[in-house]
């Protein structure tokens, strides 16, 4: 019984996340708990949990006496977050290549195989969920709890954009190919190569970054001012 609100909260978060990133909900729009509960025919508890998850990802701001308000992000902030994420995951991959146990490497390979099956099925959301398992397995394989927590927290902040990015044509296929190259380097114990390949996997620059920004609603992504 205790897990039901969390499950509903996750469903609501994904739904509202999509509406924000598609522009259906614009920066400045208020998200009222009571109205959302009525709209989705649920209690206010999972709505409140979903809003807190969105606030953690900085998609909304929780303001005293104003409630939840859809936030905006600058292009510079988005680029900076991906730069940090790429470096953190590169360190994880490099350490994992040196420290993963045989059992942990097997877990990573099995997750990659599940990703491959989901990629063939065309279910992007299911692929994203298993993709998250793949990355979390790699974080744990670095055997550095501080780094693991820092990387997971940063990933949670970028999770909506990484999920959104997978809907871009061909991205799931490229993601899977990049996973394979990382797994190969880790299997061979090539620390520097694993870090380099993971950095390339997570980095979002040039045309890839332009494609992501152009796919997001103009009202949501702002140019830096001041």
CSV table of C-alpha atoms in Angstrom, one decimal, residues 59-209:
chain,number,residue,atom,x,y,z
A,59,UNK,CA,11.4,22.2,-13.8
A,60,UNK,CA,9.2,24.1,-11.4
A,61,UNK,CA,9.8,26.5,-8.5
A,62,UNK,CA,7.9,26.0,-5.2
A,63,UNK,CA,7.3,29.5,-3.8
A,64,UNK,CA,5.8,30.4,-0.4
A,65,UNK,CA,2.1,31.4,-0.7
A,66,UNK,CA,2.3,31.0,-4.5
A,67,UNK,CA,2.6,27.2,-4.8
A,68,UNK,CA,4.3,25.6,-7.8
A,69,UNK,CA,5.3,27.7,-10.8
A,70,UNK,CA,6.8,26.4,-14.0
A,71,UNK,CA,10.4,27.5,-14.3
A,72,UNK,CA,12.6,28.4,-17.2
A,73,UNK,CA,16.2,27.4,-18.0
A,74,UNK,CA,18.9,29.3,-19.8
A,75,UNK,CA,20.8,27.8,-22.7
A,76,UNK,CA,24.0,28.4,-20.7
A,77,UNK,CA,22.7,26.6,-17.6
A,78,UNK,CA,21.7,23.6,-19.7
A,79,UNK,CA,25.1,23.4,-21.4
A,80,UNK,CA,26.9,23.8,-18.0
A,81,UNK,CA,24.9,21.0,-16.4
A,82,UNK,CA,25.7,18.6,-19.3
A,83,UNK,CA,29.4,19.5,-19.1
A,84,UNK,CA,29.5,18.6,-15.4
A,85,UNK,CA,27.5,15.5,-15.9
A,86,UNK,CA,29.9,14.3,-18.7
A,87,UNK,CA,32.9,14.7,-16.4
A,88,UNK,CA,31.3,13.0,-13.4
A,89,UNK,CA,30.2,10.0,-15.5
A,90,UNK,CA,33.6,9.8,-17.2
A,91,UNK,CA,35.3,9.5,-13.7
A,92,UNK,CA,32.8,6.8,-12.8
A,93,UNK,CA,33.5,4.9,-16.0
A,94,UNK,CA,37.3,5.2,-15.5
A,95,UNK,CA,37.1,3.9,-11.9
A,96,UNK,CA,34.7,1.2,-12.8
A,97,UNK,CA,37.1,-0.2,-15.4
A,98,UNK,CA,39.6,-0.6,-12.6
A,99,UNK,CA,37.4,-1.6,-9.8
A,100,UNK,CA,34.3,-3.5,-11.0
A,101,UNK,CA,34.1,-7.1,-9.8
A,102,UNK,CA,33.3,-9.8,-12.3
A,103,UNK,CA,29.8,-10.0,-11.0
A,104,UNK,CA,29.3,-6.3,-11.4
A,105,UNK,CA,30.7,-6.4,-15.0
A,106,UNK,CA,28.2,-9.1,-15.7
A,107,UNK,CA,25.4,-6.9,-14.3
A,108,UNK,CA,26.5,-4.1,-16.6
A,109,UNK,CA,26.6,-6.4,-19.6
A,110,UNK,CA,23.1,-7.8,-18.8
A,111,UNK,CA,21.7,-4.3,-18.5
A,112,UNK,CA,23.2,-3.4,-21.8
A,113,UNK,CA,21.6,-6.5,-23.4
A,114,UNK,CA,18.2,-5.5,-22.0
A,115,UNK,CA,18.7,-2.0,-23.4
A,116,UNK,CA,19.4,-3.6,-26.8
A,117,UNK,CA,16.1,-5.6,-26.7
A,118,UNK,CA,14.2,-2.5,-25.7
A,119,UNK,CA,15.8,-0.4,-28.4
A,120,UNK,CA,14.5,-3.0,-31.0
A,121,UNK,CA,11.0,-2.8,-29.5
A,122,UNK,CA,10.9,1.0,-30.1
A,123,UNK,CA,9.7,1.7,-26.5
A,124,UNK,CA,11.6,4.8,-25.7
A,125,UNK,CA,10.3,5.2,-22.2
A,126,UNK,CA,11.2,1.6,-21.3
A,127,UNK,CA,14.6,2.1,-22.9
A,128,UNK,CA,15.1,5.2,-20.7
A,129,UNK,CA,14.3,3.3,-17.5
A,130,UNK,CA,16.8,0.5,-18.4
A,131,UNK,CA,19.3,3.1,-19.5
A,132,UNK,CA,19.1,4.5,-16.1
A,133,UNK,CA,19.8,1.1,-14.5
A,134,UNK,CA,22.9,0.8,-16.9
A,135,UNK,CA,24.3,4.1,-15.7
A,136,UNK,CA,23.5,3.4,-12.0
A,137,UNK,CA,25.3,0.1,-12.2
A,138,UNK,CA,28.3,1.8,-13.6
A,139,UNK,CA,28.2,4.5,-10.8
A,140,UNK,CA,28.1,1.7,-8.2
A,141,UNK,CA,31.0,-0.1,-9.9
A,142,UNK,CA,33.3,2.9,-9.3
A,143,UNK,CA,33.2,2.0,-5.6
A,144,UNK,CA,33.2,5.6,-4.5
A,145,UNK,CA,30.1,6.4,-2.5
A,146,UNK,CA,30.7,10.1,-2.5
A,147,UNK,CA,31.1,10.2,-6.3
A,148,UNK,CA,28.1,7.9,-6.8
A,149,UNK,CA,25.8,10.2,-4.8
A,150,UNK,CA,27.1,13.3,-6.5
A,151,UNK,CA,26.7,11.8,-10.0
A,152,UNK,CA,23.2,10.4,-9.2
A,153,UNK,CA,22.1,13.8,-7.9
A,154,UNK,CA,23.3,15.6,-11.0
A,155,UNK,CA,21.7,12.9,-13.2
A,156,UNK,CA,18.4,13.4,-11.5
A,157,UNK,CA,18.7,17.1,-12.2
A,158,UNK,CA,19.2,16.4,-15.9
A,159,UNK,CA,16.8,13.4,-16.1
A,160,UNK,CA,14.0,15.3,-17.9
A,161,UNK,CA,16.3,16.5,-20.7
A,162,UNK,CA,18.0,13.1,-21.1
A,163,UNK,CA,14.6,11.4,-21.4
A,164,UNK,CA,13.4,14.1,-23.9
A,165,UNK,CA,16.6,13.7,-25.9
A,166,UNK,CA,16.0,10.0,-26.5
A,167,UNK,CA,12.9,10.9,-28.6
A,168,UNK,CA,15.1,12.6,-31.2
A,169,UNK,CA,15.3,10.4,-34.3
A,170,UNK,CA,18.2,7.9,-34.1
A,171,UNK,CA,19.3,8.8,-30.6
A,172,UNK,CA,18.3,5.5,-29.0
A,173,UNK,CA,20.4,3.6,-31.6
A,174,UNK,CA,23.4,5.9,-31.1
A,175,UNK,CA,23.0,5.6,-27.3
A,176,UNK,CA,23.1,1.8,-27.5
A,177,UNK,CA,26.2,1.9,-29.7
A,178,UNK,CA,27.9,4.2,-27.2
A,179,UNK,CA,27.0,1.9,-24.4
A,180,UNK,CA,28.6,-1.0,-26.2
A,181,UNK,CA,31.8,0.9,-26.6
A,182,UNK,CA,31.9,1.8,-22.9
A,183,UNK,CA,31.1,-1.8,-21.9
A,184,UNK,CA,34.0,-3.1,-24.1
A,185,UNK,CA,36.5,-0.7,-22.5
A,186,UNK,CA,35.4,-1.6,-19.0
A,187,UNK,CA,35.5,-5.3,-19.8
A,188,UNK,CA,39.1,-4.8,-21.1
A,189,UNK,CA,40.1,-2.8,-18.0
A,190,UNK,CA,40.9,0.2,-20.2
A,191,UNK,CA,40.3,3.0,-17.6
A,192,UNK,CA,41.3,6.0,-19.8
A,193,UNK,CA,39.4,4.7,-22.8
A,194,UNK,CA,36.3,4.0,-20.7
A,195,UNK,CA,36.3,7.5,-19.3
A,196,UNK,CA,36.8,9.0,-22.8
A,197,UNK,CA,34.0,7.0,-24.3
A,198,UNK,CA,31.6,7.8,-21.4
A,199,UNK,CA,32.4,11.5,-21.7
A,200,UNK,CA,31.6,11.4,-25.4
A,201,UNK,CA,28.3,9.5,-24.6
A,202,UNK,CA,27.1,12.1,-22.1
A,203,UNK,CA,28.5,15.2,-23.7
A,204,UNK,CA,25.9,17.3,-25.6
A,205,UNK,CA,27.7,19.7,-27.9
A,206,UNK,CA,27.5,21.1,-31.4
A,207,UNK,CA,24.6,19.9,-33.5
A,208,UNK,CA,23.4,17.5,-30.8
A,209,UNK,CA,23.0,20.4,-28.3
